[in-house]
């Protein structure tokens, strides 16, 4: 979405300068960097109750982070993301997603 970490920092700084946010912790997204901890936060409405699904979800996130960190792919456009998010919310693990 931002192209770089610097782009994300500029985005946050713009909102802070305008008085619309105190800092980066005021952005409630599905995924966001957390510079204070050096992590990437992933928000989910519910934790999968099956350990196998939780493990698979964590493995998927790690793989995706490694893939994009190596700059082997491009971020999905916002429309695809929104549609996939809706399908996942509506149909859960059975959702058909556009990749």
GROMACS .gro file of N, CA, C and O in nm:
model
  396
    1UNK      N    1   0.081  -0.119   0.000
    1UNK     CA    2   0.000   0.000   0.000
    1UNK      C    3   0.086   0.126   0.000
    1UNK      O    4   0.049   0.225  -0.060
    2UNK      N    5   0.200   0.122   0.067
    2UNK     CA    6   0.283   0.241   0.079
    2UNK      C    7   0.411   0.234  -0.002
    2UNK      O    8   0.477   0.334  -0.021
    3UNK      N    9   0.451   0.117  -0.045
    3UNK     CA   10   0.571   0.103  -0.125
    3UNK      C   11   0.698   0.092  -0.043
    3UNK      O   12   0.796   0.037  -0.090
    4UNK      N   13   0.698   0.146   0.078
    4UNK     CA   14   0.817   0.138   0.164
    4UNK      C   15   0.778   0.175   0.307
    4UNK      O   16   0.672   0.234   0.331
    5UNK      N   17   0.868   0.145   0.398
    5UNK     CA   18   0.846   0.183   0.538
    5UNK      C   19   0.845   0.336   0.551
    5UNK      O   20   0.766   0.393   0.626
    6UNK      N   21   0.932   0.403   0.475
    6UNK     CA   22   0.934   0.549   0.476
    6UNK      C   23   0.799   0.606   0.432
    6UNK      O   24   0.752   0.706   0.487
    7UNK      N   25   0.737   0.543   0.332
    7UNK     CA   26   0.606   0.587   0.287
    7UNK      C   27   0.502   0.575   0.396
    7UNK      O   28   0.417   0.663   0.414
    8UNK      N   29   0.509   0.466   0.472
    8UNK     CA   30   0.418   0.447   0.585
    8UNK      C   31   0.442   0.554   0.692
    8UNK      O   32   0.347   0.613   0.745
    9UNK      N   33   0.569   0.582   0.722
    9UNK     CA   34   0.601   0.684   0.822
    9UNK      C   35   0.549   0.821   0.779
    9UNK      O   36   0.497   0.897   0.862
   10UNK      N   37   0.562   0.854   0.651
   10UNK     CA   38   0.510   0.983   0.601
   10UNK      C   39   0.358   0.989   0.614
   10UNK      O   40   0.301   1.093   0.649
   11UNK      N   41   0.291   0.878   0.586
   11UNK     CA   42   0.146   0.871   0.599
   11UNK      C   43   0.105   0.901   0.743
   11UNK      O   44   0.017   0.984   0.769
   12UNK      N   45   0.168   0.834   0.838
   12UNK     CA   46   0.137   0.853   0.980
   12UNK      C   47   0.168   0.997   1.021
   12UNK      O   48   0.086   1.063   1.088
   13UNK      N   49   0.283   1.048   0.982
   13UNK     CA   50   0.322   1.185   1.018
   13UNK      C   51   0.221   1.287   0.968
   13UNK      O   52   0.194   1.387   1.037
   14UNK      N   53   0.166   1.264   0.852
   14UNK     CA   54   0.066   1.357   0.796
   14UNK      C   55  -0.058   1.363   0.886
   14UNK      O   56  -0.112   1.471   0.912
   15UNK      N   57  -0.105   1.248   0.933
   15UNK     CA   58  -0.221   1.246   1.020
   15UNK      C   59  -0.191   1.307   1.156
   15UNK      O   60  -0.273   1.377   1.215
   16UNK      N   61  -0.071   1.280   1.209
   16UNK     CA   62  -0.030   1.338   1.337
   16UNK      C   63  -0.022   1.490   1.325
   16UNK      O   64  -0.073   1.564   1.410
   17UNK      N   65   0.041   1.540   1.219
   17UNK     CA   66   0.055   1.684   1.198
   17UNK      C   67  -0.081   1.753   1.184
   17UNK      O   68  -0.098   1.867   1.228
   18UNK      N   69  -0.177   1.682   1.128
   18UNK     CA   70  -0.311   1.739   1.110
   18UNK      C   71  -0.396   1.727   1.237
   18UNK      O   72  -0.508   1.776   1.241
   19UNK      N   73  -0.342   1.663   1.340
   19UNK     CA   74  -0.415   1.646   1.464
   19UNK      C   75  -0.522   1.537   1.458
   19UNK      O   76  -0.610   1.532   1.543
   20UNK      N   77  -0.512   1.450   1.358
   20UNK     CA   78  -0.612   1.344   1.341
   20UNK      C   79  -0.572   1.213   1.409
   20UNK      O   80  -0.653   1.121   1.417
   21UNK      N   81  -0.448   1.204   1.455
   21UNK     CA   82  -0.401   1.085   1.525
   21UNK      C   83  -0.288   1.127   1.619
   21UNK      O   84  -0.213   1.220   1.589
   22UNK      N   85  -0.278   1.059   1.732
   22UNK     CA   86  -0.169   1.087   1.826
   22UNK      C   87  -0.038   1.026   1.779
   22UNK      O   88   0.068   1.084   1.795
   23UNK      N   89  -0.046   0.905   1.727
   23UNK     CA   90   0.072   0.834   1.678
   23UNK      C   91   0.026   0.713   1.597
   23UNK      O   92  -0.093   0.695   1.571
   24UNK      N   93   0.121   0.627   1.559
   24UNK     CA   94   0.088   0.513   1.472
   24UNK      C   95  -0.005   0.412   1.537
   24UNK      O   96  -0.071   0.334   1.467
   25UNK      N   97  -0.015   0.411   1.668
   25UNK     CA   98  -0.102   0.313   1.735
   25UNK      C   99  -0.249   0.345   1.718
   25UNK      O  100  -0.334   0.265   1.756
   26UNK      N  101  -0.281   0.459   1.660
   26UNK     CA  102  -0.421   0.499   1.640
   26UNK      C  103  -0.478   0.451   1.507
   26UNK      O  104  -0.591   0.483   1.474
   27UNK      N  105  -0.401   0.375   1.432
   27UNK     CA  106  -0.448   0.319   1.305
   27UNK      C  107  -0.484   0.173   1.328
   27UNK      O  108  -0.399   0.093   1.366
   28UNK      N  109  -0.610   0.139   1.309
   28UNK     CA  110  -0.660   0.005   1.337
   28UNK      C  111  -0.681  -0.070   1.206
   28UNK      O  112  -0.789  -0.073   1.151
   29UNK      N  113  -0.576  -0.128   1.157
   29UNK     CA  114  -0.579  -0.200   1.031
   29UNK      C  115  -0.566  -0.349   1.056
   29UNK      O  116  -0.532  -0.393   1.164
   30UNK      N  117  -0.587  -0.426   0.951
   30UNK     CA  118  -0.570  -0.571   0.963
   30UNK      C  119  -0.424  -0.607   0.986
   30UNK      O  120  -0.393  -0.701   1.057
   31UNK      N  121  -0.334  -0.531   0.924
   31UNK     CA  122  -0.191  -0.553   0.940
   31UNK      C  123  -0.125  -0.417   0.951
   31UNK      O  124  -0.156  -0.326   0.875
   32UNK      N  125  -0.035  -0.402   1.047
   32UNK     CA  126   0.040  -0.277   1.059
   32UNK      C  127   0.175  -0.304   1.123
   32UNK      O  128   0.190  -0.394   1.206
   33UNK      N  129   0.274  -0.223   1.087
   33UNK     CA  130   0.404  -0.235   1.154
   33UNK      C  131   0.394  -0.181   1.296
   33UNK      O  132   0.312  -0.093   1.323
   34UNK      N  133   0.474  -0.235   1.384
   34UNK     CA  134   0.482  -0.185   1.521
   34UNK      C  135   0.630  -0.156   1.548
   34UNK      O  136   0.703  -0.241   1.599
   35UNK      N  137   0.676  -0.035   1.512
   35UNK     CA  138   0.819  -0.003   1.522
   35UNK      C  139   0.876  -0.017   1.663
   35UNK      O  140   0.992  -0.053   1.679
   36UNK      N  141   0.796   0.010   1.763
   36UNK     CA  142   0.846   0.001   1.901
   36UNK      C  143   0.889  -0.142   1.935
   36UNK      O  144   0.984  -0.163   2.008
   37UNK      N  145   0.817  -0.241   1.881
   37UNK     CA  146   0.849  -0.381   1.908
   37UNK      C  147   0.925  -0.448   1.794
   37UNK      O  148   0.969  -0.561   1.807
   38UNK      N  149   0.934  -0.380   1.679
   38UNK     CA  150   1.000  -0.439   1.563
   38UNK      C  151   0.923  -0.557   1.506
   38UNK      O  152   0.982  -0.653   1.457
   39UNK      N  153   0.791  -0.548   1.514
   39UNK     CA  154   0.707  -0.658   1.468
   39UNK      C  155   0.605  -0.610   1.366
   39UNK      O  156   0.589  -0.490   1.345
   40UNK      N  157   0.537  -0.704   1.309
   40UNK     CA  158   0.423  -0.678   1.223
   40UNK      C  159   0.301  -0.733   1.294
   40UNK      O  160   0.295  -0.852   1.325
   41UNK      N  161   0.205  -0.647   1.325
   41UNK     CA  162   0.085  -0.690   1.395
   41UNK      C  163  -0.019  -0.737   1.294
   41UNK      O  164  -0.042  -0.670   1.194
   42UNK      N  165  -0.079  -0.849   1.321
   42UNK     CA  166  -0.186  -0.902   1.238
   42UNK      C  167  -0.309  -0.914   1.327
   42UNK      O  168  -0.307  -0.984   1.427
   43UNK      N  169  -0.413  -0.846   1.288
   43UNK     CA  170  -0.535  -0.845   1.367
   43UNK      C  171  -0.634  -0.947   1.310
   43UNK      O  172  -0.649  -0.958   1.190
   44UNK      N  173  -0.699  -1.019   1.396
   44UNK     CA  174  -0.803  -1.114   1.356
   44UNK      C  175  -0.919  -1.098   1.453
   44UNK      O  176  -0.897  -1.076   1.571
   45UNK      N  177  -1.041  -1.113   1.405
   45UNK     CA  178  -1.153  -1.102   1.496
   45UNK      C  179  -1.158  -1.217   1.597
   45UNK      O  180  -1.194  -1.198   1.710
   46UNK      N  181  -1.120  -1.335   1.556
   46UNK     CA  182  -1.123  -1.451   1.645
   46UNK      C  183  -1.002  -1.539   1.619
   46UNK      O  184  -0.959  -1.556   1.506
   47UNK      N  185  -0.950  -1.597   1.724
   47UNK     CA  186  -0.842  -1.693   1.713
   47UNK      C  187  -0.902  -1.827   1.671
   47UNK      O  188  -1.004  -1.868   1.727
   48UNK      N  189  -0.845  -1.893   1.570
   48UNK     CA  190  -0.898  -2.026   1.537
   48UNK      C  191  -0.891  -2.118   1.659
   48UNK      O  192  -0.794  -2.114   1.734
   49UNK      N  193  -0.995  -2.195   1.679
   49UNK     CA  194  -0.999  -2.281   1.798
   49UNK      C  195  -0.920  -2.411   1.779
   49UNK      O  196  -0.890  -2.479   1.876
   50UNK      N  197  -0.889  -2.446   1.656
   50UNK     CA  198  -0.812  -2.568   1.631
   50UNK      C  199  -0.664  -2.531   1.621
   50UNK      O  200  -0.626  -2.442   1.545
   51UNK      N  201  -0.583  -2.600   1.696
   51UNK     CA  202  -0.440  -2.572   1.695
   51UNK      C  203  -0.380  -2.587   1.555
   51UNK      O  204  -0.295  -2.507   1.514
   52UNK      N  205  -0.426  -2.683   1.478
   52UNK     CA  206  -0.375  -2.703   1.343
   52UNK      C  207  -0.402  -2.580   1.255
   52UNK      O  208  -0.317  -2.539   1.176
   53UNK      N  209  -0.519  -2.520   1.268
   53UNK     CA  210  -0.551  -2.399   1.190
   53UNK      C  211  -0.467  -2.281   1.235
   53UNK      O  212  -0.423  -2.200   1.155
   54UNK      N  213  -0.448  -2.267   1.365
   54UNK     CA  214  -0.365  -2.158   1.417
   54UNK      C  215  -0.223  -2.173   1.366
   54UNK      O  216  -0.161  -2.076   1.320
   55UNK      N  217  -0.169  -2.293   1.370
   55UNK     CA  218  -0.034  -2.319   1.321
   55UNK      C  219  -0.024  -2.291   1.172
   55UNK      O  220   0.073  -2.229   1.126
   56UNK      N  221  -0.124  -2.332   1.096
   56UNK     CA  222  -0.124  -2.307   0.952
   56UNK      C  223  -0.131  -2.157   0.923
   56UNK      O  224  -0.064  -2.107   0.832
   57UNK      N  225  -0.210  -2.083   1.000
   57UNK     CA  226  -0.221  -1.939   0.982
   57UNK      C  227  -0.088  -1.870   1.007
   57UNK      O  228  -0.043  -1.785   0.930
   58UNK      N  229  -0.021  -1.907   1.115
   58UNK     CA  230   0.109  -1.849   1.146
   58UNK      C  231   0.211  -1.883   1.037
   58UNK      O  232   0.288  -1.797   0.994
   59UNK      N  233   0.209  -2.005   0.989
   59UNK     CA  234   0.301  -2.045   0.881
   59UNK      C  235   0.273  -1.964   0.754
   59UNK      O  236   0.366  -1.920   0.686
   60UNK      N  237   0.146  -1.943   0.723
   60UNK     CA  238   0.110  -1.863   0.606
   60UNK      C  239   0.163  -1.720   0.621
   60UNK      O  240   0.222  -1.665   0.527
   61UNK      N  241   0.143  -1.660   0.736
   61UNK     CA  242   0.192  -1.523   0.758
   61UNK      C  243   0.343  -1.514   0.746
   61UNK      O  244   0.397  -1.421   0.685
   62UNK      N  245   0.414  -1.610   0.805
   62UNK     CA  246   0.561  -1.610   0.796
   62UNK      C  247   0.606  -1.623   0.652
   62UNK      O  248   0.698  -1.553   0.608
   63UNK      N  249   0.542  -1.710   0.577
   63UNK     CA  250   0.579  -1.730   0.437
   63UNK      C  251   0.552  -1.605   0.354
   63UNK      O  252   0.634  -1.564   0.272
   64UNK      N  253   0.437  -1.543   0.376
   64UNK     CA  254   0.403  -1.422   0.303
   64UNK      C  255   0.502  -1.309   0.334
   64UNK      O  256   0.546  -1.237   0.244
   65UNK      N  257   0.538  -1.293   0.460
   65UNK     CA  258   0.634  -1.189   0.498
   65UNK      C  259   0.769  -1.215   0.432
   65UNK      O  260   0.831  -1.122   0.378
   66UNK      N  261   0.815  -1.338   0.434
   66UNK     CA  262   0.943  -1.371   0.372
   66UNK      C  263   0.938  -1.346   0.221
   66UNK      O  264   1.032  -1.292   0.162
   67UNK      N  265   0.829  -1.384   0.159
   67UNK     CA  266   0.813  -1.366   0.015
   67UNK      C  267   0.820  -1.219  -0.024
   67UNK      O  268   0.895  -1.179  -0.112
   68UNK      N  269   0.742  -1.136   0.044
   68UNK     CA  270   0.741  -0.994   0.009
   68UNK      C  271   0.866  -0.921   0.055
   68UNK      O  272   0.907  -0.824  -0.008
   69UNK      N  273   0.928  -0.966   0.162
   69UNK     CA  274   1.054  -0.906   0.206
   69UNK      C  275   1.163  -0.927   0.102
   69UNK      O  276   1.253  -0.844   0.086
   70UNK      N  277   1.154  -1.038   0.029
   70UNK     CA  278   1.253  -1.067  -0.075
   70UNK      C  279   1.217  -0.995  -0.205
   70UNK      O  280   1.285  -1.013  -0.306
   71UNK      N  281   1.111  -0.915  -0.203
   71UNK     CA  282   1.067  -0.836  -0.318
   71UNK      C  283   1.040  -0.923  -0.440
   71UNK      O  284   1.068  -0.885  -0.553
   72UNK      N  285   0.982  -1.040  -0.417
   72UNK     CA  286   0.950  -1.129  -0.527
   72UNK      C  287   0.808  -1.109  -0.576
   72UNK      O  288   0.766  -1.170  -0.672
   73UNK      N  289   0.734  -1.027  -0.508
   73UNK     CA  290   0.594  -1.009  -0.547
   73UNK      C  291   0.551  -0.866  -0.531
   73UNK      O  292   0.625  -0.782  -0.485
   74UNK      N  293   0.430  -0.840  -0.574
   74UNK     CA  294   0.372  -0.708  -0.561
   74UNK      C  295   0.252  -0.718  -0.469
   74UNK      O  296   0.184  -0.820  -0.464
   75UNK      N  297   0.223  -0.610  -0.400
   75UNK     CA  298   0.106  -0.606  -0.314
   75UNK      C  299  -0.020  -0.612  -0.399
   75UNK      O  300  -0.024  -0.559  -0.509
   76UNK      N  301  -0.121  -0.678  -0.347
   76UNK     CA  302  -0.250  -0.685  -0.417
   76UNK      C  303  -0.313  -0.547  -0.419
   76UNK      O  304  -0.291  -0.466  -0.329
   77UNK      N  305  -0.393  -0.521  -0.521
   77UNK     CA  306  -0.459  -0.391  -0.521
   77UNK      C  307  -0.568  -0.390  -0.415
   77UNK      O  308  -0.614  -0.492  -0.367
   78UNK      N  309  -0.608  -0.272  -0.375
   78UNK     CA  310  -0.700  -0.254  -0.263
   78UNK      C  311  -0.835  -0.321  -0.287
   78UNK      O  312  -0.896  -0.376  -0.195
   79UNK      N  313  -0.885  -0.318  -0.410
   79UNK     CA  314  -1.013  -0.380  -0.439
   79UNK      C  315  -1.010  -0.530  -0.420
   79UNK      O  316  -1.102  -0.590  -0.363
   80UNK      N  317  -0.902  -0.595  -0.467
   80UNK     CA  318  -0.887  -0.739  -0.447
   80UNK      C  319  -0.878  -0.771  -0.299
   80UNK      O  320  -0.942  -0.864  -0.249
   81UNK      N  321  -0.802  -0.690  -0.227
   81UNK     CA  322  -0.789  -0.711  -0.083
   81UNK      C  323  -0.926  -0.703  -0.014
   81UNK      O  324  -0.962  -0.790   0.065
   82UNK      N  325  -1.003  -0.598  -0.045
   82UNK     CA  326  -1.133  -0.582   0.019
   82UNK      C  327  -1.227  -0.698  -0.013
   82UNK      O  328  -1.299  -0.746   0.075
   83UNK      N  329  -1.227  -0.742  -0.138
   83UNK     CA  330  -1.314  -0.854  -0.176
   83UNK      C  331  -1.271  -0.982  -0.105
   83UNK      O  332  -1.355  -1.057  -0.053
   84UNK      N  333  -1.141  -1.010  -0.102
   84UNK     CA  334  -1.093  -1.130  -0.034
   84UNK      C  335  -1.124  -1.124   0.116
   84UNK      O  336  -1.160  -1.225   0.177
   85UNK      N  337  -1.111  -1.006   0.174
   85UNK     CA  338  -1.141  -0.990   0.317
   85UNK      C  339  -1.288  -1.019   0.343
   85UNK      O  340  -1.323  -1.089   0.438
   86UNK      N  341  -1.376  -0.965   0.259
   86UNK     CA  342  -1.519  -0.990   0.276
   86UNK      C  343  -1.548  -1.140   0.264
   86UNK      O  344  -1.622  -1.196   0.346
   87UNK      N  345  -1.491  -1.203   0.162
   87UNK     CA  346  -1.516  -1.346   0.141
   87UNK      C  347  -1.468  -1.428   0.261
   87UNK      O  348  -1.536  -1.521   0.304
   88UNK      N  349  -1.353  -1.393   0.316
   88UNK     CA  350  -1.301  -1.465   0.432
   88UNK      C  351  -1.392  -1.445   0.554
   88UNK      O  352  -1.416  -1.539   0.630
   89UNK      N  353  -1.441  -1.323   0.571
   89UNK     CA  354  -1.533  -1.298   0.682
   89UNK      C  355  -1.664  -1.376   0.665
   89UNK      O  356  -1.720  -1.428   0.761
   90UNK      N  357  -1.711  -1.381   0.543
   90UNK     CA  358  -1.841  -1.444   0.515
   90UNK      C  359  -1.833  -1.596   0.514
   90UNK      O  360  -1.919  -1.665   0.567
   91UNK      N  361  -1.727  -1.651   0.452
   91UNK     CA  362  -1.720  -1.796   0.431
   91UNK      C  363  -1.612  -1.866   0.511
   91UNK      O  364  -1.598  -1.988   0.503
   92UNK      N  365  -1.529  -1.792   0.584
   92UNK     CA  366  -1.425  -1.853   0.667
   92UNK      C  367  -1.323  -1.929   0.584
   92UNK      O  368  -1.285  -1.888   0.474
   93UNK      N  369  -1.281  -2.043   0.637
   93UNK     CA  370  -1.178  -2.124   0.570
   93UNK      C  371  -1.223  -2.179   0.436
   93UNK      O  372  -1.141  -2.221   0.354
   94UNK      N  373  -1.352  -2.175   0.408
   94UNK     CA  374  -1.405  -2.225   0.281
   94UNK      C  375  -1.412  -2.117   0.174
   94UNK      O  376  -1.455  -2.143   0.062
   95UNK      N  377  -1.368  -1.995   0.203
   95UNK     CA  378  -1.378  -1.884   0.109
   95UNK      C  379  -1.291  -1.910  -0.013
   95UNK      O  380  -1.183  -1.969  -0.004
   96UNK      N  381  -1.341  -1.865  -0.128
   96UNK     CA  382  -1.262  -1.868  -0.251
   96UNK      C  383  -1.201  -1.730  -0.268
   96UNK      O  384  -1.272  -1.630  -0.275
   97UNK      N  385  -1.068  -1.724  -0.272
   97UNK     CA  386  -0.996  -1.597  -0.275
   97UNK      C  387  -0.924  -1.578  -0.407
   97UNK      O  388  -0.878  -1.675  -0.469
   98UNK      N  389  -0.912  -1.456  -0.450
   98UNK     CA  390  -0.836  -1.422  -0.570
   98UNK      C  391  -0.691  -1.402  -0.528
   98UNK      O  392  -0.662  -1.329  -0.433
   99UNK      N  393  -0.600  -1.469  -0.597
   99UNK     CA  394  -0.458  -1.459  -0.563
   99UNK      C  395  -0.385  -1.385  -0.673
   99UNK      O  396  -0.417  -1.395  -0.788
   0.00000   0.00000   0.00000
